[in-house]
Amino acid sequence: MIAEISVFPIGKEINLASYIAKIVKIIDESGLDYKINAMGTVVEGDSNRVFDLIKSCHNKMLDLSERVYTIVKIEEKKDRKAKVLEHAVHAVEKELGKSLKK
Amino acid sequence: MIAEISVFPIGKEINLASYIAKIVKIIDESGLDYKINAMGTVVEGDSNRVFDLIKSCHNKMLDLSERVYTIVKIEEKKDRKAKVLEHAVHAVEKELGKSLKK
Amino acid sequence: MIAEISVFPIGKEINLASYIAKIVKIIDESGLDYKINAMGTVVEGDSNRVFDLIKSCHNKMLDLSERVYTIVKIEEKKDRKAKVLEHAVHAVEKELGKSLKK
Amino acid sequence: MIAEISVFPIGKEINLASYIAKIVKIIDESGLDYKINAMGTVVEGDSNRVFDLIKSCHNKMLDLSERVYTIVKIEEKKDRKAKVLEHAVHAVEKELGKSLKK
């Protein structure tokens, strides 16, 4: 399963990097494979572990802020063995016959 | 906690009502308060129960389809007692001093 | 086309009803059909008008706040004539043979 | 402004790479800066150009498929000059004092 996680505090400063960092730390320490981008972090791993991680990220932000907004996109394919974090972009590059900005 | 859940099968028919219905059935039977709209279902309840329901909805669709896409928006406020499913729209109506289409 | 629009200020108060109200006012005055729910507003209409409305909502919040976060889900079916705002939930109710909370 | 764009056909094959590639091609040729990830493409540029690109991506998929689902997350900060595609992840790395998987 892959999932993109974005978590925000509501009612805090305009600059959120210090809040986001505490969430990314949890993802980085989870042992799950991940890639961070400018609008969220895509994680990959066993379905139960990913769901647990989503909950941990949301709850961590609730420790840091009175109100929290979390957006999650989840994509799962039965019996998938390929590493999607790597494979998905390569599949698109192969279709286009060119390298893309990653 | 409130959360809007949208779950889709990928690689199935264009008309998804029969798939969506099986997900909404789980939500309807969960005992959590909810409101269905044209693009998802907003549920409200204890945080752990809502997270469990999100997982159940996603996994149910994975029983029905080889590939599944799930989108979740979650909003939580510490120590909130108000019923957000009811209150949120009323708060906006009060600000505007008029009734809105619901 | 239908689209669910959610727009937030970042770096403002915890209670956002007064900000949300100004966005919903634009939607209400747009002439497009809509239904507001606890986590966003689903609008329906001609594709170009809906895209313009999304932009207007986002830009209005940028007048009110230094930093803005907007989430949009869009769903469109070619040559669709049915009113999805009404029809989508009814189709699910018909599948389940029961009335749902709306 | 930055925006993450994800566009899907509904009612098509399970493997969507050939569809996604046609959308990414439009983004790649738009002249806007972008980074593709496993669940979407984050683009950065002038607000009007980004909104136009979102519309072009959605409409392109509608040429390829009878039914289309598009998810967009938009984030904008007034008078921002920094390149967010580069800066956002660096700011989080700086907070954590370590390099992250990108």
Short mmCIF file of C-alpha atoms in Angstrom, two decimals:
data_model
loop_
_atom_site.label_atom_id
_atom_site.label_comp_id
_atom_site.label_asym_id
_atom_site.label_seq_id
_atom_site.Cartn_x
_atom_site.Cartn_y
_atom_site.Cartn_z
CA MET A 1 0.00 0.00 0.00
CA ILE A 2 1.14 3.54 -0.63
CA ALA A 3 -0.30 6.65 1.01
CA GLU A 4 0.47 10.33 0.84
CA ILE A 5 0.14 12.00 4.23
CA SER A 6 -0.22 15.76 4.78
CA VAL A 7 -0.86 17.06 8.32
CA PHE A 8 -1.34 20.69 9.37
CA PRO A 9 -2.00 22.57 12.58
CA ILE A 10 -4.87 25.09 12.43
CA GLY A 11 -4.54 28.33 14.38
CA LYS A 12 -0.74 28.36 14.51
CA GLU A 13 2.01 30.35 12.78
CA ILE A 14 2.23 30.90 9.04
CA ASN A 15 5.56 29.08 8.88
CA LEU A 16 4.81 25.44 9.61
CA ALA A 17 8.22 23.81 9.02
CA SER A 18 8.85 23.09 12.71
CA TYR A 19 5.47 21.34 13.00
CA ILE A 20 5.87 19.40 9.77
CA ALA A 21 9.36 18.31 10.87
CA LYS A 22 7.95 16.58 13.95
CA ILE A 23 5.57 14.59 11.76
CA VAL A 24 8.25 13.68 9.23
CA LYS A 25 10.46 12.51 12.11
CA ILE A 26 7.80 9.92 13.01
CA ILE A 27 7.64 8.77 9.39
CA ASP A 28 11.43 8.64 9.10
CA GLU A 29 11.67 6.56 12.29
CA SER A 30 8.79 4.23 11.36
CA GLY A 31 11.00 1.97 9.28
CA LEU A 32 8.58 2.26 6.35
CA ASP A 33 9.95 3.37 3.01
CA TYR A 34 9.00 6.95 2.17
CA LYS A 35 9.68 9.95 -0.06
CA ILE A 36 8.97 13.49 1.07
CA ASN A 37 7.78 16.13 -1.40
CA ALA A 38 6.78 19.79 -1.09
CA MET A 39 3.14 18.97 -0.25
CA GLY A 40 3.28 15.70 1.69
CA THR A 41 5.11 12.46 2.27
CA VAL A 42 4.40 9.28 0.32
CA VAL A 43 4.93 6.15 2.43
CA GLU A 44 4.91 2.53 1.32
CA GLY A 45 4.51 -0.67 3.28
CA ASP A 46 2.20 -3.21 4.83
CA SER A 47 -1.38 -1.89 4.96
CA ASN A 48 -1.80 -2.14 8.75
CA ARG A 49 1.52 -0.42 9.41
CA VAL A 50 0.65 2.42 7.02
CA PHE A 51 -2.76 2.93 8.66
CA ASP A 52 -1.06 2.96 12.09
CA LEU A 53 1.45 5.52 10.84
CA ILE A 54 -1.30 7.80 9.50
CA LYS A 55 -2.94 7.71 12.94
CA SER A 56 0.37 8.37 14.72
CA CYS A 57 1.09 11.38 12.50
CA HIS A 58 -2.35 12.86 13.08
CA ASN A 59 -2.19 12.25 16.84
CA LYS A 60 1.32 13.72 17.09
CA MET A 61 0.11 16.96 15.51
CA LEU A 62 -2.78 16.98 17.99
CA ASP A 63 -0.15 16.97 20.76
CA LEU A 64 1.35 20.10 19.19
CA SER A 65 -1.80 21.98 18.22
CA GLU A 66 -5.36 22.37 19.45
CA ARG A 67 -6.82 21.78 16.00
CA VAL A 68 -5.46 19.54 13.24
CA TYR A 69 -6.24 18.95 9.57
CA THR A 70 -4.98 15.78 7.88
CA ILE A 71 -5.29 14.81 4.22
CA VAL A 72 -4.53 11.26 3.10
CA LYS A 73 -4.58 9.67 -0.35
CA ILE A 74 -4.25 5.88 -0.29
CA GLU A 75 -3.66 3.55 -3.22
CA GLU A 76 -3.50 -0.23 -2.91
CA LYS A 77 -3.32 -3.06 -5.41
CA LYS A 78 -3.93 -6.65 -4.35
CA ASP A 79 -0.87 -8.94 -4.32
CA ARG A 80 1.41 -6.15 -5.49
CA LYS A 81 5.06 -6.95 -5.01
CA ALA A 82 6.67 -4.09 -6.94
CA LYS A 83 8.05 -1.17 -4.97
CA VAL A 84 5.62 1.53 -6.07
CA LEU A 85 7.64 4.40 -4.64
CA GLU A 86 10.29 3.56 -7.21
CA HIS A 87 8.24 1.93 -9.93
CA ALA A 88 5.37 4.39 -10.43
CA VAL A 89 7.46 7.26 -11.77
CA HIS A 90 9.64 4.92 -13.85
CA ALA A 91 6.54 3.47 -15.50
CA VAL A 92 5.49 6.97 -16.57
CA GLU A 93 9.02 7.77 -17.79
CA LYS A 94 9.03 4.55 -19.82
CA GLU A 95 5.70 5.52 -21.43
CA LEU A 96 7.07 8.95 -22.34
CA GLY A 97 10.53 7.72 -23.31
CA LYS A 98 12.14 10.49 -21.32
CA SER A 99 13.40 11.29 -17.86
CA LEU A 100 11.18 13.48 -15.63
CA LYS A 101 11.92 15.93 -12.79
CA LYS A 102 11.66 14.07 -9.50
CA MET B 1 -13.15 13.90 15.10
CA ILE B 2 -14.75 14.28 11.71
CA ALA B 3 -13.50 12.71 8.49
CA GLU B 4 -14.71 12.68 4.91
CA ILE B 5 -14.19 9.30 3.28
CA SER B 6 -14.20 8.66 -0.49
CA VAL B 7 -13.30 5.20 -1.79
CA PHE B 8 -13.10 4.08 -5.45
CA PRO B 9 -12.30 0.92 -7.32
CA ILE B 10 -9.79 1.31 -10.17
CA GLY B 11 -10.24 -0.77 -13.30
CA LYS B 12 -13.98 -1.33 -12.88
CA GLU B 13 -17.13 0.00 -14.56
CA ILE B 14 -17.88 3.67 -15.15
CA ASN B 15 -20.96 3.50 -12.94
CA LEU B 16 -19.72 2.97 -9.39
CA ALA B 17 -22.95 3.21 -7.37
CA SER B 18 -23.06 -0.50 -6.53
CA TYR B 19 -19.47 -0.33 -5.19
CA ILE B 20 -20.03 2.89 -3.27
CA ALA B 21 -23.20 1.43 -1.76
CA LYS B 22 -21.24 -1.42 -0.15
CA ILE B 23 -18.93 1.10 1.51
CA VAL B 24 -21.76 3.33 2.67
CA LYS B 25 -23.46 0.25 4.14
CA ILE B 26 -20.43 -0.25 6.42
CA ILE B 27 -20.57 3.39 7.47
CA ASP B 28 -24.32 3.24 8.04
CA GLU B 29 -23.93 0.12 10.21
CA SER B 30 -20.92 1.45 12.16
CA GLY B 31 -23.09 3.33 14.63
CA LEU B 32 -21.09 6.51 14.00
CA ASP B 33 -22.96 9.62 13.00
CA TYR B 34 -22.56 10.45 9.31
CA LYS B 35 -23.84 12.50 6.38
CA ILE B 36 -23.44 11.34 2.81
CA ASN B 37 -22.87 13.84 -0.01
CA ALA B 38 -22.27 13.54 -3.76
CA MET B 39 -18.49 13.16 -3.36
CA GLY B 40 -18.01 11.33 -0.07
CA THR B 41 -19.37 10.65 3.38
CA VAL B 42 -18.51 12.77 6.42
CA VAL B 43 -18.42 10.71 9.63
CA GLU B 44 -18.10 11.93 13.20
CA GLY B 45 -17.10 10.13 16.35
CA ASP B 46 -14.34 8.93 18.63
CA SER B 47 -10.96 9.18 16.90
CA ASN B 48 -10.07 5.48 17.16
CA ARG B 49 -13.45 4.40 15.86
CA VAL B 50 -13.23 6.77 12.90
CA PHE B 51 -9.73 5.52 12.00
CA ASP B 52 -10.99 1.92 12.24
CA LEU B 53 -13.91 2.78 9.98
CA ILE B 54 -11.62 4.36 7.36
CA LYS B 55 -9.59 1.14 7.32
CA SER B 56 -12.72 -1.03 7.09
CA CYS B 57 -14.05 0.98 4.16
CA HIS B 58 -10.75 0.77 2.28
CA ASN B 59 -10.38 -2.97 2.96
CA LYS B 60 -13.98 -3.68 1.95
CA MET B 61 -13.37 -2.06 -1.45
CA LEU B 62 -10.22 -4.18 -1.77
CA ASP B 63 -12.48 -7.24 -1.41
CA LEU B 64 -14.52 -5.96 -4.36
CA SER B 65 -11.76 -4.68 -6.62
CA GLU B 66 -8.15 -5.50 -7.41
CA ARG B 67 -7.05 -1.89 -7.05
CA VAL B 68 -8.45 0.77 -4.72
CA TYR B 69 -8.06 4.51 -4.28
CA THR B 70 -9.13 6.15 -1.03
CA ILE B 71 -9.17 9.85 -0.16
CA VAL B 72 -9.62 10.99 3.43
CA LYS B 73 -9.80 14.47 4.94
CA ILE B 74 -9.67 14.50 8.74
CA GLU B 75 -10.32 17.40 11.08
CA GLU B 76 -10.01 17.20 14.85
CA LYS B 77 -10.16 19.75 17.65
CA LYS B 78 -9.03 18.89 21.13
CA ASP B 79 -11.77 18.59 23.76
CA ARG B 80 -14.48 19.41 21.27
CA LYS B 81 -17.92 18.54 22.50
CA ALA B 82 -20.07 20.15 19.83
CA LYS B 83 -21.55 17.94 17.13
CA VAL B 84 -19.59 19.22 14.14
CA LEU B 85 -21.75 17.46 11.56
CA GLU B 86 -24.57 19.74 12.68
CA HIS B 87 -22.68 22.73 14.00
CA ALA B 88 -20.19 23.49 11.20
CA VAL B 89 -22.75 24.48 8.58
CA HIS B 90 -24.88 26.37 11.12
CA ALA B 91 -21.84 28.42 12.15
CA VAL B 92 -21.35 29.49 8.54
CA GLU B 93 -25.07 30.26 8.14
CA LYS B 94 -24.94 32.37 11.30
CA GLU B 95 -21.97 34.33 9.93
CA LEU B 96 -23.82 34.96 6.66
CA GLY B 97 -27.21 35.57 8.29
CA LYS B 98 -28.90 33.31 5.76
CA SER B 99 -29.84 29.71 5.19
CA LEU B 100 -27.63 27.69 2.78
CA LYS B 101 -28.30 24.72 0.49
CA LYS B 102 -27.43 21.52 2.36
CA MET C 1 -18.94 18.65 -13.61
CA ILE C 2 -19.05 18.46 -9.84
CA ALA C 3 -16.30 19.60 -7.50
CA GLU C 4 -15.88 19.73 -3.75
CA ILE C 5 -14.07 22.86 -2.63
CA SER C 6 -12.39 23.33 0.76
CA VAL C 7 -10.37 26.48 1.42
CA PHE C 8 -8.46 27.37 4.62
CA PRO C 9 -6.34 30.24 5.85
CA ILE C 10 -3.01 29.22 7.42
CA GLY C 11 -1.71 31.21 10.36
CA LYS C 12 -5.10 32.52 11.51
CA GLU C 13 -7.45 31.76 14.40
CA ILE C 14 -8.59 28.29 15.40
CA ASN C 15 -12.21 29.17 14.66
CA LEU C 16 -12.47 29.60 10.90
CA ALA C 17 -16.23 30.08 10.43
CA SER C 18 -15.93 33.78 9.52
CA TYR C 19 -13.34 32.97 6.83
CA ILE C 20 -15.27 30.00 5.45
CA ALA C 21 -18.43 32.12 5.34
CA LYS C 22 -16.80 34.59 2.95
CA ILE C 23 -15.92 31.74 0.59
CA VAL C 24 -19.37 30.17 0.80
CA LYS C 25 -20.88 33.59 0.04
CA ILE C 26 -19.04 33.57 -3.31
CA ILE C 27 -20.31 30.07 -4.05
CA ASP C 28 -23.86 30.99 -3.03
CA GLU C 29 -23.79 34.07 -5.29
CA SER C 30 -22.20 32.25 -8.25
CA GLY C 31 -25.51 30.95 -9.51
CA LEU C 32 -24.10 27.41 -9.64
CA ASP C 33 -25.97 24.69 -7.82
CA TYR C 34 -24.23 23.63 -4.59
CA LYS C 35 -24.58 21.76 -1.31
CA ILE C 36 -22.50 22.66 1.73
CA ASN C 37 -21.32 19.96 4.15
CA ALA C 38 -19.17 20.00 7.29
CA MET C 39 -15.90 19.64 5.36
CA GLY C 40 -16.48 21.47 2.08
CA THR C 41 -18.98 22.56 -0.53
CA VAL C 42 -19.91 20.45 -3.54
CA VAL C 43 -20.74 22.58 -6.58
CA GLU C 44 -22.20 21.48 -9.90
CA GLY C 45 -22.24 23.18 -13.27
CA ASP C 46 -20.50 23.90 -16.54
CA SER C 47 -16.84 22.92 -16.36
CA ASN C 48 -15.42 26.38 -17.13
CA ARG C 49 -17.67 28.05 -14.58
CA VAL C 50 -16.72 25.56 -11.89
CA PHE C 51 -12.98 26.05 -12.58
CA ASP C 52 -13.49 29.84 -12.43
CA LEU C 53 -15.32 29.47 -9.12
CA ILE C 54 -12.51 27.36 -7.63
CA LYS C 55 -10.06 30.11 -8.58
CA SER C 56 -12.31 32.85 -7.16
CA CYS C 57 -12.67 30.99 -3.85
CA HIS C 58 -8.93 30.49 -3.53
CA ASN C 59 -8.14 34.10 -4.46
CA LYS C 60 -10.79 35.47 -2.07
CA MET C 61 -9.15 33.62 0.83
CA LEU C 62 -5.80 35.06 -0.27
CA ASP C 63 -7.35 38.51 0.19
CA LEU C 64 -8.19 37.53 3.78
CA SER C 65 -5.05 35.65 4.74
CA GLU C 66 -1.35 35.70 3.93
CA ARG C 67 -1.24 31.96 3.30
CA VAL C 68 -3.97 29.73 1.88
CA TYR C 69 -4.54 26.01 1.49
CA THR C 70 -7.17 24.75 -0.96
CA ILE C 71 -8.29 21.18 -1.57
CA VAL C 72 -10.42 20.31 -4.59
CA LYS C 73 -11.89 17.01 -5.74
CA ILE C 74 -13.36 17.13 -9.25
CA GLU C 75 -15.48 14.49 -10.98
CA GLU C 76 -16.73 14.79 -14.54
CA LYS C 77 -18.52 12.45 -16.91
CA LYS C 78 -18.78 13.22 -20.60
CA ASP C 79 -22.24 14.19 -21.88
CA ARG C 80 -23.77 13.82 -18.45
CA LYS C 81 -27.16 15.41 -18.17
CA ALA C 82 -28.30 14.13 -14.79
CA LYS C 83 -28.06 16.46 -11.80
CA VAL C 84 -25.34 14.68 -9.84
CA LEU C 85 -25.83 16.71 -6.67
CA GLU C 86 -29.25 15.10 -6.41
CA HIS C 87 -28.73 11.85 -8.26
CA ALA C 88 -25.51 10.49 -6.72
CA VAL C 89 -26.88 9.91 -3.24
CA HIS C 90 -30.20 8.58 -4.58
CA ALA C 91 -28.33 6.02 -6.70
CA VAL C 92 -26.61 4.72 -3.57
CA GLU C 93 -29.91 4.67 -1.64
CA LYS C 94 -31.52 2.72 -4.47
CA GLU C 95 -28.69 0.16 -4.36
CA LEU C 96 -29.11 -0.24 -0.59
CA GLY C 97 -32.91 -0.09 -0.64
CA LYS C 98 -32.91 2.34 2.25
CA SER C 99 -32.77 6.03 3.02
CA LEU C 100 -29.43 7.46 4.20
CA LYS C 101 -28.48 10.42 6.42
CA LYS C 102 -27.86 13.45 4.22
CA MET D 1 1.74 29.03 -5.94
CA ILE D 2 2.31 25.30 -5.69
CA ALA D 3 -0.26 22.61 -6.45
CA GLU D 4 -0.25 18.85 -6.45
CA ILE D 5 -2.27 17.43 -9.32
CA SER D 6 -3.56 13.84 -9.52
CA VAL D 7 -5.84 12.85 -12.39
CA PHE D 8 -7.44 9.42 -13.00
CA PRO D 9 -9.71 7.86 -15.57
CA ILE D 10 -12.70 5.94 -14.13
CA GLY D 11 -13.87 2.80 -15.90
CA LYS D 12 -10.55 2.03 -17.59
CA GLU D 13 -7.78 -0.55 -17.08
CA ILE D 14 -6.13 -1.31 -13.73
CA ASN D 15 -2.76 -0.17 -15.05
CA LEU D 16 -2.99 3.58 -15.57
CA ALA D 17 0.60 4.49 -16.51
CA SER D 18 -0.23 5.22 -20.15
CA TYR D 19 -3.01 7.61 -19.09
CA ILE D 20 -0.94 9.29 -16.41
CA ALA D 21 1.91 9.72 -18.90
CA LYS D 22 -0.27 11.82 -21.20
CA ILE D 23 -1.09 14.15 -18.30
CA VAL D 24 2.52 14.39 -17.15
CA LYS D 25 3.52 15.22 -20.73
CA ILE D 26 1.30 18.33 -20.56
CA ILE D 27 2.87 19.33 -17.26
CA ASP D 28 6.40 18.69 -18.58
CA GLU D 29 5.70 20.82 -21.65
CA SER D 30 3.98 23.64 -19.72
CA GLY D 31 7.25 25.34 -18.84
CA LEU D 32 6.26 25.40 -15.18
CA ASP D 33 8.64 23.89 -12.66
CA TYR D 34 7.44 20.53 -11.34
CA LYS D 35 8.38 17.38 -9.47
CA ILE D 36 6.60 14.08 -10.05
CA ASN D 37 6.04 11.62 -7.19
CA ALA D 38 4.30 8.25 -6.90
CA MET D 39 0.88 9.82 -6.19
CA GLY D 40 0.85 13.06 -8.15
CA THR D 41 2.87 15.92 -9.58
CA VAL D 42 3.66 19.09 -7.65
CA VAL D 43 3.88 22.13 -9.92
CA GLU D 44 5.03 25.65 -9.06
CA GLY D 45 4.51 28.93 -10.82
CA ASP D 46 2.30 31.93 -11.38
CA SER D 47 -1.18 31.37 -9.97
CA ASN D 48 -3.07 31.86 -13.25
CA ARG D 49 -0.75 29.53 -15.14
CA VAL D 50 -1.07 26.83 -12.49
CA PHE D 51 -4.90 27.06 -12.55
CA ASP D 52 -4.81 26.85 -16.36
CA LEU D 53 -2.57 23.79 -16.16
CA ILE D 54 -4.92 22.05 -13.70
CA LYS D 55 -7.78 22.61 -16.16
CA SER D 56 -5.70 21.39 -19.12
CA CYS D 57 -4.73 18.20 -17.27
CA HIS D 58 -8.33 17.46 -16.31
CA ASN D 59 -9.63 18.17 -19.82
CA LYS D 60 -6.91 16.07 -21.43
CA MET D 61 -7.96 13.06 -19.35
CA LEU D 62 -11.56 13.72 -20.40
CA ASP D 63 -10.38 13.32 -24.01
CA LEU D 64 -9.00 9.90 -23.06
CA SER D 65 -11.76 8.63 -20.80
CA GLU D 66 -15.51 9.01 -20.44
CA ARG D 67 -15.26 9.73 -16.71
CA VAL D 68 -12.47 11.53 -14.86
CA TYR D 69 -11.52 12.11 -11.24
CA THR D 70 -9.09 14.89 -10.35
CA ILE D 71 -7.63 15.75 -6.95
CA VAL D 72 -5.81 19.02 -6.39
CA LYS D 73 -4.11 20.43 -3.31
CA ILE D 74 -3.10 24.09 -3.66
CA GLU D 75 -0.90 26.13 -1.34
CA GLU D 76 -0.13 29.80 -1.85
CA LYS D 77 1.63 32.44 0.21
CA LYS D 78 1.36 36.12 -0.66
CA ASP D 79 4.50 37.75 -2.04
CA ARG D 80 6.47 34.55 -1.79
CA LYS D 81 9.67 34.62 -3.76
CA ALA D 82 11.34 31.43 -2.57
CA LYS D 83 11.17 28.38 -4.80
CA VAL D 84 8.94 26.16 -2.68
CA LEU D 85 9.57 23.00 -4.71
CA GLU D 86 13.17 23.19 -3.50
CA HIS D 87 12.79 25.10 -0.25
CA ALA D 88 9.96 23.22 1.51
CA VAL D 89 11.81 19.95 1.98
CA HIS D 90 15.07 21.71 2.87
CA ALA D 91 13.28 23.67 5.59
CA VAL D 92 12.10 20.40 7.15
CA GLU D 93 15.58 18.86 6.84
CA LYS D 94 17.06 21.92 8.53
CA GLU D 95 14.59 21.56 11.42
CA LEU D 96 15.50 17.88 11.83
CA GLY D 97 19.22 18.39 11.23
CA LYS D 98 19.29 15.44 8.86
CA SER D 99 18.83 14.55 5.23
CA LEU D 100 15.49 12.94 4.22
CA LYS D 101 14.49 10.53 1.44
CA LYS D 102 13.25 12.55 -1.52
#
